[in-house]
Amino acid sequence: MVNRSKMTSTEIGALWITYQKKTMILRVLEHFIEVSEDKKAKKLMQGLWSELEPNVHRIEQIFNDEGAVIPQGFTNADVNLKAPKIFGEGFDILLCMVLKEISMGLYTLHIATSYRNDIIDLYREMTNVTQKYYQKFLNYAVDEGYYPLPNLINVPTTVDFVSDINYTKGYRLFGDKRDINTIEFSYLNQSIQTNTVGMMLMTGFAQTAVHTEVKDYFI
């Protein structure tokens, strides 16, 4: 693969949004690290911060080498490290898990829209970091009881095929009902887990918002 001297439009777009997201995550981590009372959780988040921060500088260098302006990311002015703790133990790790889930999907998309070796290598390395820390966060959340596992079912003992076309219409609230299958349950369970964290985050923002309009927006 040729290491092109100029970035394509898709590479610029990918790096631009990555820079904004990574600088935001660094600020979130800094607050959580500051207020965390759990040494293990604090160490995990410090580890992620130390591996993400150099990649922010790599993106800045790529833009500098290209003669392009560096995006407006989130800085120390955007976080108050002296603000009191508002979330309970475990929420920080759960939010980090959600952020890593999002990152895993975005990195795959960005790799598929990148063509320069250095940019592809950047996303591949960040993917490795993301997958490593997602597993660390997951293990911590499960071990500490913050992340309930999906329910258990009897394992399949036969292979069955769908013969009723109505099956493909999905689960219906009214009329003849069928059990949801494990694939459907998986997506529902994941949605509930991530949206619960999102609702807690919005509640925290609403509680700390100064302006009534902003508070009402989060609610």
PDB file of C-alpha atoms in Angstrom:
ATOM      1  CA  MET A   1       0.000   0.000   0.000  1.00  0.00           C
ATOM      2  CA  VAL A   2       1.327   3.426  -0.925  1.00  0.00           C
ATOM      3  CA  ASN A   3       1.761   5.829   1.979  1.00  0.00           C
ATOM      4  CA  ARG A   4       0.043   8.786   0.335  1.00  0.00           C
ATOM      5  CA  SER A   5       1.498  12.208   1.039  1.00  0.00           C
ATOM      6  CA  LYS A   6      -1.923  13.863   1.350  1.00  0.00           C
ATOM      7  CA  MET A   7      -4.883  12.835   3.478  1.00  0.00           C
ATOM      8  CA  THR A   8      -8.133  12.026   1.744  1.00  0.00           C
ATOM      9  CA  SER A   9     -11.384  13.718   2.705  1.00  0.00           C
ATOM     10  CA  THR A  10     -12.551  10.621   4.582  1.00  0.00           C
ATOM     11  CA  GLU A  11      -9.313  10.418   6.549  1.00  0.00           C
ATOM     12  CA  ILE A  12      -9.592  14.065   7.575  1.00  0.00           C
ATOM     13  CA  GLY A  13     -13.177  13.493   8.700  1.00  0.00           C
ATOM     14  CA  ALA A  14     -12.268  10.372  10.667  1.00  0.00           C
ATOM     15  CA  LEU A  15      -9.322  11.996  12.452  1.00  0.00           C
ATOM     16  CA  TRP A  16     -11.316  15.159  13.167  1.00  0.00           C
ATOM     17  CA  ILE A  17     -14.126  13.341  14.966  1.00  0.00           C
ATOM     18  CA  THR A  18     -11.656  10.985  16.675  1.00  0.00           C
ATOM     19  CA  TYR A  19      -9.740  13.945  18.080  1.00  0.00           C
ATOM     20  CA  GLN A  20     -12.888  15.484  19.534  1.00  0.00           C
ATOM     21  CA  LYS A  21     -14.014  12.192  21.052  1.00  0.00           C
ATOM     22  CA  LYS A  22     -10.631  11.258  22.507  1.00  0.00           C
ATOM     23  CA  THR A  23     -10.089  14.667  24.106  1.00  0.00           C
ATOM     24  CA  MET A  24     -13.572  14.417  25.634  1.00  0.00           C
ATOM     25  CA  ILE A  25     -12.885  10.951  27.034  1.00  0.00           C
ATOM     26  CA  LEU A  26      -9.615  12.154  28.563  1.00  0.00           C
ATOM     27  CA  ARG A  27     -11.495  14.910  30.411  1.00  0.00           C
ATOM     28  CA  VAL A  28     -14.137  12.453  31.635  1.00  0.00           C
ATOM     29  CA  LEU A  29     -11.424  10.086  32.857  1.00  0.00           C
ATOM     30  CA  GLU A  30      -9.612  12.900  34.662  1.00  0.00           C
ATOM     31  CA  HIS A  31     -12.724  13.745  36.681  1.00  0.00           C
ATOM     32  CA  PHE A  32     -13.494  10.117  37.512  1.00  0.00           C
ATOM     33  CA  ILE A  33      -9.882   9.452  38.508  1.00  0.00           C
ATOM     34  CA  GLU A  34      -9.921  12.505  40.762  1.00  0.00           C
ATOM     35  CA  VAL A  35     -13.064  11.501  42.676  1.00  0.00           C
ATOM     36  CA  SER A  36     -12.786   7.703  42.627  1.00  0.00           C
ATOM     37  CA  GLU A  37     -12.499   6.026  46.010  1.00  0.00           C
ATOM     38  CA  ASP A  38     -11.880   2.566  44.560  1.00  0.00           C
ATOM     39  CA  LYS A  39      -8.158   1.963  44.050  1.00  0.00           C
ATOM     40  CA  LYS A  40      -8.703  -0.777  41.466  1.00  0.00           C
ATOM     41  CA  ALA A  41     -11.109   1.305  39.398  1.00  0.00           C
ATOM     42  CA  LYS A  42      -8.814   4.326  39.633  1.00  0.00           C
ATOM     43  CA  LYS A  43      -5.845   2.263  38.423  1.00  0.00           C
ATOM     44  CA  LEU A  44      -7.819   0.926  35.448  1.00  0.00           C
ATOM     45  CA  MET A  45      -8.871   4.413  34.377  1.00  0.00           C
ATOM     46  CA  GLN A  46      -5.366   5.794  34.854  1.00  0.00           C
ATOM     47  CA  GLY A  47      -4.068   3.023  32.620  1.00  0.00           C
ATOM     48  CA  LEU A  48      -6.539   3.867  29.877  1.00  0.00           C
ATOM     49  CA  TRP A  49      -5.726   7.584  30.157  1.00  0.00           C
ATOM     50  CA  SER A  50      -1.992   6.929  29.806  1.00  0.00           C
ATOM     51  CA  GLU A  51      -2.536   4.905  26.611  1.00  0.00           C
ATOM     52  CA  LEU A  52      -5.064   7.284  25.027  1.00  0.00           C
ATOM     53  CA  GLU A  53      -3.234  10.550  25.673  1.00  0.00           C
ATOM     54  CA  PRO A  54      -0.243   9.864  23.359  1.00  0.00           C
ATOM     55  CA  ASN A  55      -2.630   9.073  20.495  1.00  0.00           C
ATOM     56  CA  VAL A  56      -4.158  12.537  20.807  1.00  0.00           C
ATOM     57  CA  HIS A  57      -0.683  13.975  20.202  1.00  0.00           C
ATOM     58  CA  ARG A  58      -0.206  11.624  17.243  1.00  0.00           C
ATOM     59  CA  ILE A  59      -3.355  13.012  15.639  1.00  0.00           C
ATOM     60  CA  GLU A  60      -2.137  16.569  16.298  1.00  0.00           C
ATOM     61  CA  GLN A  61       1.152  15.710  14.613  1.00  0.00           C
ATOM     62  CA  ILE A  62      -0.604  14.272  11.569  1.00  0.00           C
ATOM     63  CA  PHE A  63      -2.621  17.476  11.172  1.00  0.00           C
ATOM     64  CA  ASN A  64       0.507  19.604  11.691  1.00  0.00           C
ATOM     65  CA  ASP A  65       2.462  17.647   9.082  1.00  0.00           C
ATOM     66  CA  GLU A  66      -0.433  18.142   6.679  1.00  0.00           C
ATOM     67  CA  GLY A  67      -0.471  21.883   7.287  1.00  0.00           C
ATOM     68  CA  ALA A  68      -4.023  21.613   8.606  1.00  0.00           C
ATOM     69  CA  VAL A  69      -5.552  23.276  11.622  1.00  0.00           C
ATOM     70  CA  ILE A  70      -5.940  21.115  14.728  1.00  0.00           C
ATOM     71  CA  PRO A  71      -9.612  20.564  15.639  1.00  0.00           C
ATOM     72  CA  GLN A  72     -11.105  22.278  18.673  1.00  0.00           C
ATOM     73  CA  GLY A  73     -11.124  19.468  21.203  1.00  0.00           C
ATOM     74  CA  PHE A  74     -11.929  19.388  24.910  1.00  0.00           C
ATOM     75  CA  THR A  75      -9.308  20.934  27.186  1.00  0.00           C
ATOM     76  CA  ASN A  76      -8.633  21.359  30.898  1.00  0.00           C
ATOM     77  CA  ALA A  77     -10.970  24.359  30.784  1.00  0.00           C
ATOM     78  CA  ASP A  78     -13.872  22.001  30.094  1.00  0.00           C
ATOM     79  CA  VAL A  79     -13.607  19.981  33.300  1.00  0.00           C
ATOM     80  CA  ASN A  80     -13.697  21.023  36.943  1.00  0.00           C
ATOM     81  CA  LEU A  81     -11.539  18.560  38.828  1.00  0.00           C
ATOM     82  CA  LYS A  82     -12.631  20.116  42.117  1.00  0.00           C
ATOM     83  CA  ALA A  83     -16.297  19.359  41.467  1.00  0.00           C
ATOM     84  CA  PRO A  84     -17.776  16.967  44.038  1.00  0.00           C
ATOM     85  CA  LYS A  85     -18.572  13.373  43.203  1.00  0.00           C
ATOM     86  CA  ILE A  86     -22.179  12.866  42.072  1.00  0.00           C
ATOM     87  CA  PHE A  87     -22.206   9.276  40.794  1.00  0.00           C
ATOM     88  CA  GLY A  88     -22.011   6.151  42.927  1.00  0.00           C
ATOM     89  CA  GLU A  89     -19.207   3.604  42.816  1.00  0.00           C
ATOM     90  CA  GLY A  90     -19.174   1.517  39.664  1.00  0.00           C
ATOM     91  CA  PHE A  91     -20.805   4.085  37.399  1.00  0.00           C
ATOM     92  CA  ASP A  92     -17.439   5.347  36.169  1.00  0.00           C
ATOM     93  CA  ILE A  93     -16.437   1.891  34.963  1.00  0.00           C
ATOM     94  CA  LEU A  94     -19.864   1.243  33.407  1.00  0.00           C
ATOM     95  CA  LEU A  95     -19.635   4.501  31.455  1.00  0.00           C
ATOM     96  CA  CYS A  96     -16.096   3.631  30.348  1.00  0.00           C
ATOM     97  CA  MET A  97     -17.439   0.317  29.070  1.00  0.00           C
ATOM     98  CA  VAL A  98     -20.100   2.081  26.994  1.00  0.00           C
ATOM     99  CA  LEU A  99     -17.502   4.487  25.595  1.00  0.00           C
ATOM    100  CA  LYS A 100     -15.264   1.577  24.649  1.00  0.00           C
ATOM    101  CA  GLU A 101     -18.180  -0.206  22.954  1.00  0.00           C
ATOM    102  CA  ILE A 102     -18.759   2.888  20.823  1.00  0.00           C
ATOM    103  CA  SER A 103     -15.056   3.228  20.063  1.00  0.00           C
ATOM    104  CA  MET A 104     -14.736  -0.372  18.869  1.00  0.00           C
ATOM    105  CA  GLY A 105     -17.429   0.199  16.257  1.00  0.00           C
ATOM    106  CA  LEU A 106     -16.113   3.590  15.149  1.00  0.00           C
ATOM    107  CA  TYR A 107     -12.530   2.380  14.744  1.00  0.00           C
ATOM    108  CA  THR A 108     -13.685  -0.360  12.397  1.00  0.00           C
ATOM    109  CA  LEU A 109     -15.512   2.239  10.309  1.00  0.00           C
ATOM    110  CA  HIS A 110     -12.542   4.612  10.335  1.00  0.00           C
ATOM    111  CA  ILE A 111     -10.104   1.895   9.266  1.00  0.00           C
ATOM    112  CA  ALA A 112     -12.407   1.088   6.353  1.00  0.00           C
ATOM    113  CA  THR A 113     -12.332   4.737   5.236  1.00  0.00           C
ATOM    114  CA  SER A 114      -8.575   5.249   5.671  1.00  0.00           C
ATOM    115  CA  TYR A 115      -5.874   4.577   3.072  1.00  0.00           C
ATOM    116  CA  ARG A 116      -2.605   5.860   4.498  1.00  0.00           C
ATOM    117  CA  ASN A 117      -0.496   3.349   6.399  1.00  0.00           C
ATOM    118  CA  ASP A 118       0.162   5.673   9.343  1.00  0.00           C
ATOM    119  CA  ILE A 119      -3.549   6.410   9.835  1.00  0.00           C
ATOM    120  CA  ILE A 120      -4.566   2.761   9.534  1.00  0.00           C
ATOM    121  CA  ASP A 121      -1.839   1.834  12.024  1.00  0.00           C
ATOM    122  CA  LEU A 122      -3.142   4.500  14.409  1.00  0.00           C
ATOM    123  CA  TYR A 123      -6.661   3.072  14.381  1.00  0.00           C
ATOM    124  CA  ARG A 124      -5.412  -0.493  14.631  1.00  0.00           C
ATOM    125  CA  GLU A 125      -3.373   0.363  17.727  1.00  0.00           C
ATOM    126  CA  MET A 126      -6.277   2.272  19.300  1.00  0.00           C
ATOM    127  CA  THR A 127      -8.507  -0.721  18.574  1.00  0.00           C
ATOM    128  CA  ASN A 128      -6.112  -2.953  20.522  1.00  0.00           C
ATOM    129  CA  VAL A 129      -6.141  -0.531  23.461  1.00  0.00           C
ATOM    130  CA  THR A 130      -9.923  -0.284  23.369  1.00  0.00           C
ATOM    131  CA  GLN A 131     -10.487  -4.042  23.274  1.00  0.00           C
ATOM    132  CA  LYS A 132      -7.962  -4.596  26.074  1.00  0.00           C
ATOM    133  CA  TYR A 133      -9.563  -2.076  28.405  1.00  0.00           C
ATOM    134  CA  TYR A 134     -13.103  -3.061  27.526  1.00  0.00           C
ATOM    135  CA  GLN A 135     -12.291  -6.542  28.797  1.00  0.00           C
ATOM    136  CA  LYS A 136     -10.634  -5.132  31.921  1.00  0.00           C
ATOM    137  CA  PHE A 137     -13.645  -2.925  32.648  1.00  0.00           C
ATOM    138  CA  LEU A 138     -16.069  -5.778  31.974  1.00  0.00           C
ATOM    139  CA  ASN A 139     -14.237  -8.148  34.305  1.00  0.00           C
ATOM    140  CA  TYR A 140     -14.182  -5.511  37.035  1.00  0.00           C
ATOM    141  CA  ALA A 141     -17.884  -4.648  36.631  1.00  0.00           C
ATOM    142  CA  VAL A 142     -18.958  -8.300  36.695  1.00  0.00           C
ATOM    143  CA  ASP A 143     -16.695  -9.242  39.607  1.00  0.00           C
ATOM    144  CA  GLU A 144     -17.900  -6.282  41.674  1.00  0.00           C
ATOM    145  CA  GLY A 145     -21.555  -6.952  40.882  1.00  0.00           C
ATOM    146  CA  TYR A 146     -22.136  -3.735  38.928  1.00  0.00           C
ATOM    147  CA  TYR A 147     -22.944  -5.486  35.651  1.00  0.00           C
ATOM    148  CA  PRO A 148     -25.573  -8.257  35.813  1.00  0.00           C
ATOM    149  CA  LEU A 149     -25.070 -11.042  33.304  1.00  0.00           C
ATOM    150  CA  PRO A 150     -27.919 -12.053  30.945  1.00  0.00           C
ATOM    151  CA  ASN A 151     -30.148 -14.864  32.146  1.00  0.00           C
ATOM    152  CA  LEU A 152     -29.302 -18.506  31.478  1.00  0.00           C
ATOM    153  CA  ILE A 153     -31.417 -20.756  29.247  1.00  0.00           C
ATOM    154  CA  ASN A 154     -31.428 -24.415  28.344  1.00  0.00           C
ATOM    155  CA  VAL A 155     -28.985 -25.022  25.524  1.00  0.00           C
ATOM    156  CA  PRO A 156     -30.488 -26.081  22.158  1.00  0.00           C
ATOM    157  CA  THR A 157     -30.534 -29.828  21.605  1.00  0.00           C
ATOM    158  CA  THR A 158     -32.135 -29.826  18.137  1.00  0.00           C
ATOM    159  CA  VAL A 159     -31.942 -27.719  14.986  1.00  0.00           C
ATOM    160  CA  ASP A 160     -35.295 -26.214  14.019  1.00  0.00           C
ATOM    161  CA  PHE A 161     -36.258 -24.144  10.975  1.00  0.00           C
ATOM    162  CA  VAL A 162     -38.795 -21.345  10.674  1.00  0.00           C
ATOM    163  CA  SER A 163     -41.833 -22.567   8.734  1.00  0.00           C
ATOM    164  CA  ASP A 164     -44.333 -19.813   9.581  1.00  0.00           C
ATOM    165  CA  ILE A 165     -43.858 -16.585   7.638  1.00  0.00           C
ATOM    166  CA  ASN A 166     -45.411 -14.657  10.538  1.00  0.00           C
ATOM    167  CA  TYR A 167     -42.294 -15.457  12.549  1.00  0.00           C
ATOM    168  CA  THR A 168     -40.303 -12.958  10.492  1.00  0.00           C
ATOM    169  CA  LYS A 169     -42.660 -10.162  11.537  1.00  0.00           C
ATOM    170  CA  GLY A 170     -41.008 -10.209  14.919  1.00  0.00           C
ATOM    171  CA  TYR A 171     -42.386 -10.089  18.410  1.00  0.00           C
ATOM    172  CA  ARG A 172     -45.888  -8.613  18.711  1.00  0.00           C
ATOM    173  CA  LEU A 173     -47.398  -7.033  21.794  1.00  0.00           C
ATOM    174  CA  PHE A 174     -50.906  -8.085  20.796  1.00  0.00           C
ATOM    175  CA  GLY A 175     -52.345 -11.177  19.155  1.00  0.00           C
ATOM    176  CA  ASP A 176     -50.550 -14.490  18.953  1.00  0.00           C
ATOM    177  CA  LYS A 177     -47.233 -14.207  20.697  1.00  0.00           C
ATOM    178  CA  ARG A 178     -44.023 -16.134  20.305  1.00  0.00           C
ATOM    179  CA  ASP A 179     -40.995 -16.264  22.550  1.00  0.00           C
ATOM    180  CA  ILE A 180     -38.219 -13.888  21.598  1.00  0.00           C
ATOM    181  CA  ASN A 181     -35.155 -15.718  20.381  1.00  0.00           C
ATOM    182  CA  THR A 182     -31.688 -15.413  21.865  1.00  0.00           C
ATOM    183  CA  ILE A 183     -30.485 -13.016  19.164  1.00  0.00           C
ATOM    184  CA  GLU A 184     -33.382 -10.652  19.818  1.00  0.00           C
ATOM    185  CA  PHE A 185     -32.869 -10.975  23.555  1.00  0.00           C
ATOM    186  CA  SER A 186     -29.192 -10.154  23.146  1.00  0.00           C
ATOM    187  CA  TYR A 187     -29.920  -6.843  21.416  1.00  0.00           C
ATOM    188  CA  LEU A 188     -32.650  -5.959  23.915  1.00  0.00           C
ATOM    189  CA  ASN A 189     -30.396  -6.745  26.866  1.00  0.00           C
ATOM    190  CA  GLN A 190     -27.564  -4.673  25.431  1.00  0.00           C
ATOM    191  CA  SER A 191     -29.898  -1.751  24.759  1.00  0.00           C
ATOM    192  CA  ILE A 192     -31.231  -1.845  28.311  1.00  0.00           C
ATOM    193  CA  GLN A 193     -27.719  -1.950  29.799  1.00  0.00           C
ATOM    194  CA  THR A 194     -26.365   0.962  27.748  1.00  0.00           C
ATOM    195  CA  ASN A 195     -29.505   3.095  27.985  1.00  0.00           C
ATOM    196  CA  THR A 196     -29.584   2.685  31.762  1.00  0.00           C
ATOM    197  CA  VAL A 197     -26.078   4.131  31.947  1.00  0.00           C
ATOM    198  CA  GLY A 198     -27.136   6.917  29.579  1.00  0.00           C
ATOM    199  CA  MET A 199     -30.150   7.788  31.720  1.00  0.00           C
ATOM    200  CA  MET A 200     -27.969   7.955  34.830  1.00  0.00           C
ATOM    201  CA  LEU A 201     -25.543  10.249  33.003  1.00  0.00           C
ATOM    202  CA  MET A 202     -28.332  12.575  31.854  1.00  0.00           C
ATOM    203  CA  THR A 203     -29.745  12.654  35.374  1.00  0.00           C
ATOM    204  CA  GLY A 204     -26.354  13.726  36.716  1.00  0.00           C
ATOM    205  CA  PHE A 205     -26.098  16.468  34.094  1.00  0.00           C
ATOM    206  CA  ALA A 206     -29.611  17.670  34.942  1.00  0.00           C
ATOM    207  CA  GLN A 207     -28.795  17.798  38.657  1.00  0.00           C
ATOM    208  CA  THR A 208     -25.666  19.884  38.116  1.00  0.00           C
ATOM    209  CA  ALA A 209     -26.860  22.174  35.305  1.00  0.00           C
ATOM    210  CA  VAL A 210     -26.940  25.856  36.278  1.00  0.00           C
ATOM    211  CA  HIS A 211     -29.393  27.133  33.671  1.00  0.00           C
ATOM    212  CA  THR A 212     -33.019  26.009  33.829  1.00  0.00           C
ATOM    213  CA  GLU A 213     -33.198  25.591  30.053  1.00  0.00           C
ATOM    214  CA  VAL A 214     -30.222  23.231  30.082  1.00  0.00           C
ATOM    215  CA  LYS A 215     -31.595  21.318  33.072  1.00  0.00           C
ATOM    216  CA  ASP A 216     -34.963  20.878  31.313  1.00  0.00           C
ATOM    217  CA  TYR A 217     -33.208  19.716  28.147  1.00  0.00           C
ATOM    218  CA  PHE A 218     -31.370  16.925  29.953  1.00  0.00           C
ATOM    219  CA  ILE A 219     -34.549  15.848  31.766  1.00  0.00           C
TER     220      ILE A 219
END
